[in-house]
Amino acid sequence: MILCIRVDESQLVHRSVYLANKIAWAAFTILFVIVLNFFLFRILPGDPARAGVRDPRLTAEAQAAIRTRFGLDKPVINCFTSLNPLEPGDCAVNPLDTQFFIYAGNLLRGEFGISYHTNRPVVEVLGERLWNTLLLIGAGQILAIVLGMALGILAAWKARTPVDYGALGFSLLAWSLPTFWLGIILLFWGSTYLGLPVGGKSTPGINYANTWEELVDLARHLFLPSLTYTIVFLGEYMLIMRSSLVDVLAEDYILTAKAKGLNHFQILKDHALKNAMLPMVTIIALNLGFTVAGAVQIESVFSWPGLGGAIYEAVNRRDYPMLQGAFLLLAVSVIVANLIAELLYGYLDPRVGVE
Amino acid sequence: MPHAILDRPPLLEVSHLDVDYVDPPHPPAAALRGITFTLQRGEALGIVGESGCGKSTLMLTLLRLLPAAGRIVAGSVRLDGVELLDLDARAMAALRWKRIAMIFQGAMNALNPVRTVGEQIAEAIRRHEDVTNRRALDRRVSELLDLVGIAASRREQYPFQYSGGMRQRAMIAMALACSPDIVIADEPTTALDVMIQAQILQLLADLRRQLQLSILLVTHDLGIVAELCDRVLVMYGGVMAEYADADTIYNGAAHPYTQALLQAFPDPTQPAQKLAAIPGAPPRLTDLPPGCRFTPRCPHVFARCHTAQPPLYAVTPAHQASCFRAETTSGGAHA
């Protein structure tokens, strides 16, 4: 009796250690990304003062003024003016008065800097774009997950029947369609036959009579890009759900469940789904993390003002603060999505974190 | 004892059971042919044979849980006189576990790894009995675990927290959950070490006496059969090779395959003796030899063996063997 209680306590301890371990690793990874992000862009060739203005006739004084304004005249880090090792800087400089430490200090205060290009705070620009992207991805992912899982479960349950082959064929096709091509086809079809808008997030120059009208307009703009996104991911989710469930349904414990007299629905609900969800959780978490980067292709085809487009512009303009902010945001979403997946494993599979 | 039980109407009566595995466009494979036996209340019948001889197929046929390719072509399975092969799916599902429960190789993967042992036992009770009260259910589960020697407090644990022997015990507790008439034990001691094997067999023997269970013990180990079973059915290549009480099988086997199996089994009184392996391999069901299925490996083959599969001959009224050599001692084909 006492022994048994001890076993459970130690399991609990294992669980907490597992949890703390995962969270610590996530935090460490984010720190590492912050440092890497900062130096990555400064190693790349190119000069933000020139790239941002795009005027070859810009005088040396004007360039210097821009550099001073954004703090680019300061050494990157103590002892180095730039990251070129042949160009050693002044080690007498106060280490806190360098680009890196100013950046780090600002981050601690929640300041991500001012975009070189738009002169607006990075947080503001990213926030606006992130919201749009999340709207698109959220609608698309939820639909893709729900439909993909439903189709995968159906196909696995009817494995090796025409229903299964039909669902498999559809999913393989959906998965292998080029995203931009599918987007263009849907754009053509939707705008021609359904009268849906061809792009953007709202009808330009419109005055909404009420919130309802505004929502309807948004939904009409959201429909085609979300549908494209759904189809692209639906196939992948369906295929993974199907193969995972087919594997689980061949397990010995499913035969045990049948021998107990449970019906099909009970077997699926109580014995198969939870076990088959592990690979799904992995793939959904990975997708969610990465797709915050914006479905760049879909955003381009439908002129959707999302994060992907913002990053593309910022790269072209050497907009360091924007890029640093955006990359940090992406890294954090990937890391957080993975962390959530790992915590979900702990819930789905009691073996995780104990052995 | 066997003769005394034989006089009552049998609890389970299997006759002339034929099962095929179909895989078009290939011709069907004859997995079982002419299986005929009875099981009395309280009796333990051992079903013995090599891998692929059809013993697991036979057990799954009794529960009508054959994989999709399996077809019951002919025969009859009667439980207390009710023909199981005629029941609709719903009635069959209601009967599973309630009347005939199965002890799978619990040490392996027969328990769901992500649900607690207690939940999995309680599930069987909830399915077949009208127990909804959480307390009552917990008490039943605890009693069952206690019956097989597992502390009730461990019901909240998962199978991976159990040892192999404990998992097998939990599997047995689960099989007993609805007080079934018949328990099918499918190689219940495989993958367990010898000490645990002995404990599990002792447990089965005790439970059988205590609960008046009928047991169908499927195994390839004649030693286990000797400890537990009243009668033995030896199978070879999907047919019955020999069917008799355990004593007769061990001391007067009539079929060359049974004799070979016994020689392949260590004799504790002759520790120095080398074990005789049976030469060759069990037949592939898709590629059966003409005539008797045992001919390629039989030391006593004569011309007639290649002409037809021998029927079951009654060596004595309670001893049958499907070998032409048994014909001379019997009055004719039994079945």
Coordinates of N, CA and C in Angstrom, one line a residue, chain A residues 1 4 7-8 11 251-253 255-256 258-263 266 270-271 274-275 348-351 354-355, chain B residues 60 65 93 96-97 104 109-115 120 123-124 127-128 151 153-154 157-158 160-161 171 174:
Chain A
M1 N 0.8 -1.2 0.0 CA 0.0 0.0 0.0 C 0.9 1.2 0.0
C4 N 2.8 1.6 -3.1 CA 2.0 2.1 -4.3 C 1.9 3.6 -4.3
V7 N 5.0 5.1 -5.5 CA 5.2 5.0 -7.0 C 4.5 6.2 -7.6
D8 N 3.3 6.5 -7.2 CA 2.5 7.6 -7.8 C 3.2 8.9 -7.5
Q11 N 6.0 9.4 -9.7 CA 5.6 9.7 -11.1 C 5.3 11.2 -11.2
E251 N -3.3 -2.9 -33.5 CA -2.6 -3.2 -32.3 C -3.4 -4.3 -31.5
D252 N -2.7 -5.1 -30.7 CA -3.4 -6.1 -29.9 C -4.5 -5.6 -29.0
Y253 N -4.3 -4.4 -28.5 CA -5.3 -4.0 -27.5 C -6.6 -3.6 -28.2
L255 N -7.9 -5.6 -30.5 CA -8.5 -6.9 -30.5 C -9.1 -7.2 -29.1
T256 N -8.3 -6.9 -28.1 CA -8.9 -7.0 -26.7 C -10.2 -6.3 -26.6
K258 N -12.3 -5.5 -28.9 CA -13.4 -6.1 -29.6 C -13.9 -7.4 -28.8
A259 N -12.9 -8.1 -28.3 CA -13.3 -9.3 -27.5 C -14.1 -9.0 -26.3
K260 N -13.9 -7.8 -25.8 CA -14.7 -7.4 -24.7 C -16.2 -7.0 -25.0
G261 N -16.4 -7.0 -26.4 CA -17.8 -6.8 -26.8 C -18.1 -5.3 -27.1
L262 N -17.1 -4.5 -27.1 CA -17.3 -3.0 -27.3 C -17.7 -2.9 -28.8
N263 N -18.5 -1.8 -29.1 CA -18.9 -1.6 -30.5 C -17.9 -0.7 -31.1
Q266 N -17.2 2.8 -29.7 CA -16.5 2.7 -28.4 C -15.1 2.4 -28.6
D270 N -12.6 5.2 -27.3 CA -11.9 4.9 -26.0 C -10.5 4.3 -26.2
H271 N -10.3 3.6 -27.4 CA -9.1 2.9 -27.5 C -8.2 3.3 -28.6
K274 N -7.1 8.4 -28.9 CA -6.1 9.0 -28.1 C -4.7 8.6 -28.5
N275 N -4.5 7.3 -28.8 CA -3.2 6.7 -29.2 C -2.8 7.2 -30.5
L348 N -1.5 13.2 -23.3 CA -2.1 12.1 -24.1 C -1.4 10.7 -23.8
D349 N -0.1 10.7 -23.5 CA 0.6 9.5 -23.2 C 1.2 9.5 -21.9
P350 N 0.6 8.7 -20.9 CA 1.1 8.7 -19.6 C 2.6 8.3 -19.5
R351 N 3.1 7.6 -20.5 CA 4.5 7.1 -20.4 C 5.5 8.2 -20.6
V354 N 8.0 9.8 -17.8 CA 8.2 9.0 -16.6 C 9.4 8.0 -16.8
E355 N 9.4 7.5 -18.0 CA 10.5 6.5 -18.2 C 11.9 7.2 -18.3
Chain B
L60 N -10.2 -17.4 -32.3 CA -10.9 -16.2 -32.8 C -12.2 -16.6 -33.5
L65 N -14.2 -13.3 -34.2 CA -13.3 -12.1 -34.3 C -12.2 -12.4 -35.3
A93 N -21.8 -9.6 -29.9 CA -21.0 -8.6 -29.1 C -21.4 -8.7 -27.7
R96 N -19.8 -11.8 -26.1 CA -18.3 -11.7 -25.9 C -18.0 -11.2 -24.5
W97 N -17.0 -11.8 -23.8 CA -16.6 -11.4 -22.5 C -17.6 -11.8 -21.4
F104 N -5.5 -12.7 -23.3 CA -4.5 -12.5 -24.4 C -3.1 -12.5 -23.7
N109 N 1.2 -6.7 -25.7 CA 0.5 -5.4 -26.0 C -1.0 -5.4 -25.9
A110 N -1.5 -6.4 -25.1 CA -2.9 -6.6 -25.2 C -3.7 -5.6 -24.3
L111 N -2.9 -4.9 -23.4 CA -3.6 -3.8 -22.6 C -3.3 -2.5 -23.3
N112 N -4.2 -1.6 -23.3 CA -4.0 -0.3 -23.9 C -3.1 0.5 -23.1
P113 N -1.9 1.0 -23.7 CA -0.9 1.6 -22.9 C -1.3 3.0 -22.3
V114 N -2.3 3.7 -22.8 CA -2.6 5.0 -22.4 C -3.8 5.1 -21.5
R115 N -4.3 3.9 -21.0 CA -5.4 3.9 -20.1 C -5.1 3.1 -18.8
Q120 N -9.6 -0.1 -17.6 CA -9.8 -1.2 -18.7 C -10.6 -2.3 -18.1
E123 N -14.3 -1.0 -17.7 CA -15.0 -0.9 -19.0 C -15.7 -2.2 -19.3
A124 N -15.1 -3.3 -19.1 CA -15.7 -4.6 -19.4 C -17.0 -4.8 -18.6
R127 N -19.8 -2.5 -19.8 CA -20.3 -2.9 -21.1 C -21.4 -4.0 -20.9
H128 N -21.2 -4.9 -19.9 CA -22.1 -6.0 -19.9 C -23.0 -6.1 -18.7
A151 N -2.4 -5.5 -5.6 CA -2.9 -4.6 -4.6 C -3.9 -3.7 -5.3
S153 N -4.8 -0.8 -4.7 CA -4.3 0.6 -4.9 C -3.6 0.8 -6.3
R154 N -3.2 -0.3 -6.9 CA -2.5 -0.1 -8.2 C -3.5 0.0 -9.4
Q157 N -2.9 2.7 -11.9 CA -1.7 2.8 -12.6 C -1.8 2.3 -14.1
Y158 N -0.8 2.7 -14.9 CA -0.9 2.3 -16.3 C -0.1 1.0 -16.5
F160 N 2.3 0.2 -18.2 CA 3.8 0.2 -18.3 C 4.4 0.3 -16.9
Q161 N 3.6 0.6 -15.9 CA 4.1 0.6 -14.5 C 4.0 -0.8 -13.8
M171 N -4.6 -9.0 -16.8 CA -5.3 -9.5 -18.0 C -6.3 -10.6 -17.5
M174 N -9.1 -9.1 -15.7 CA -10.0 -8.5 -16.7 C -10.9 -9.6 -17.3

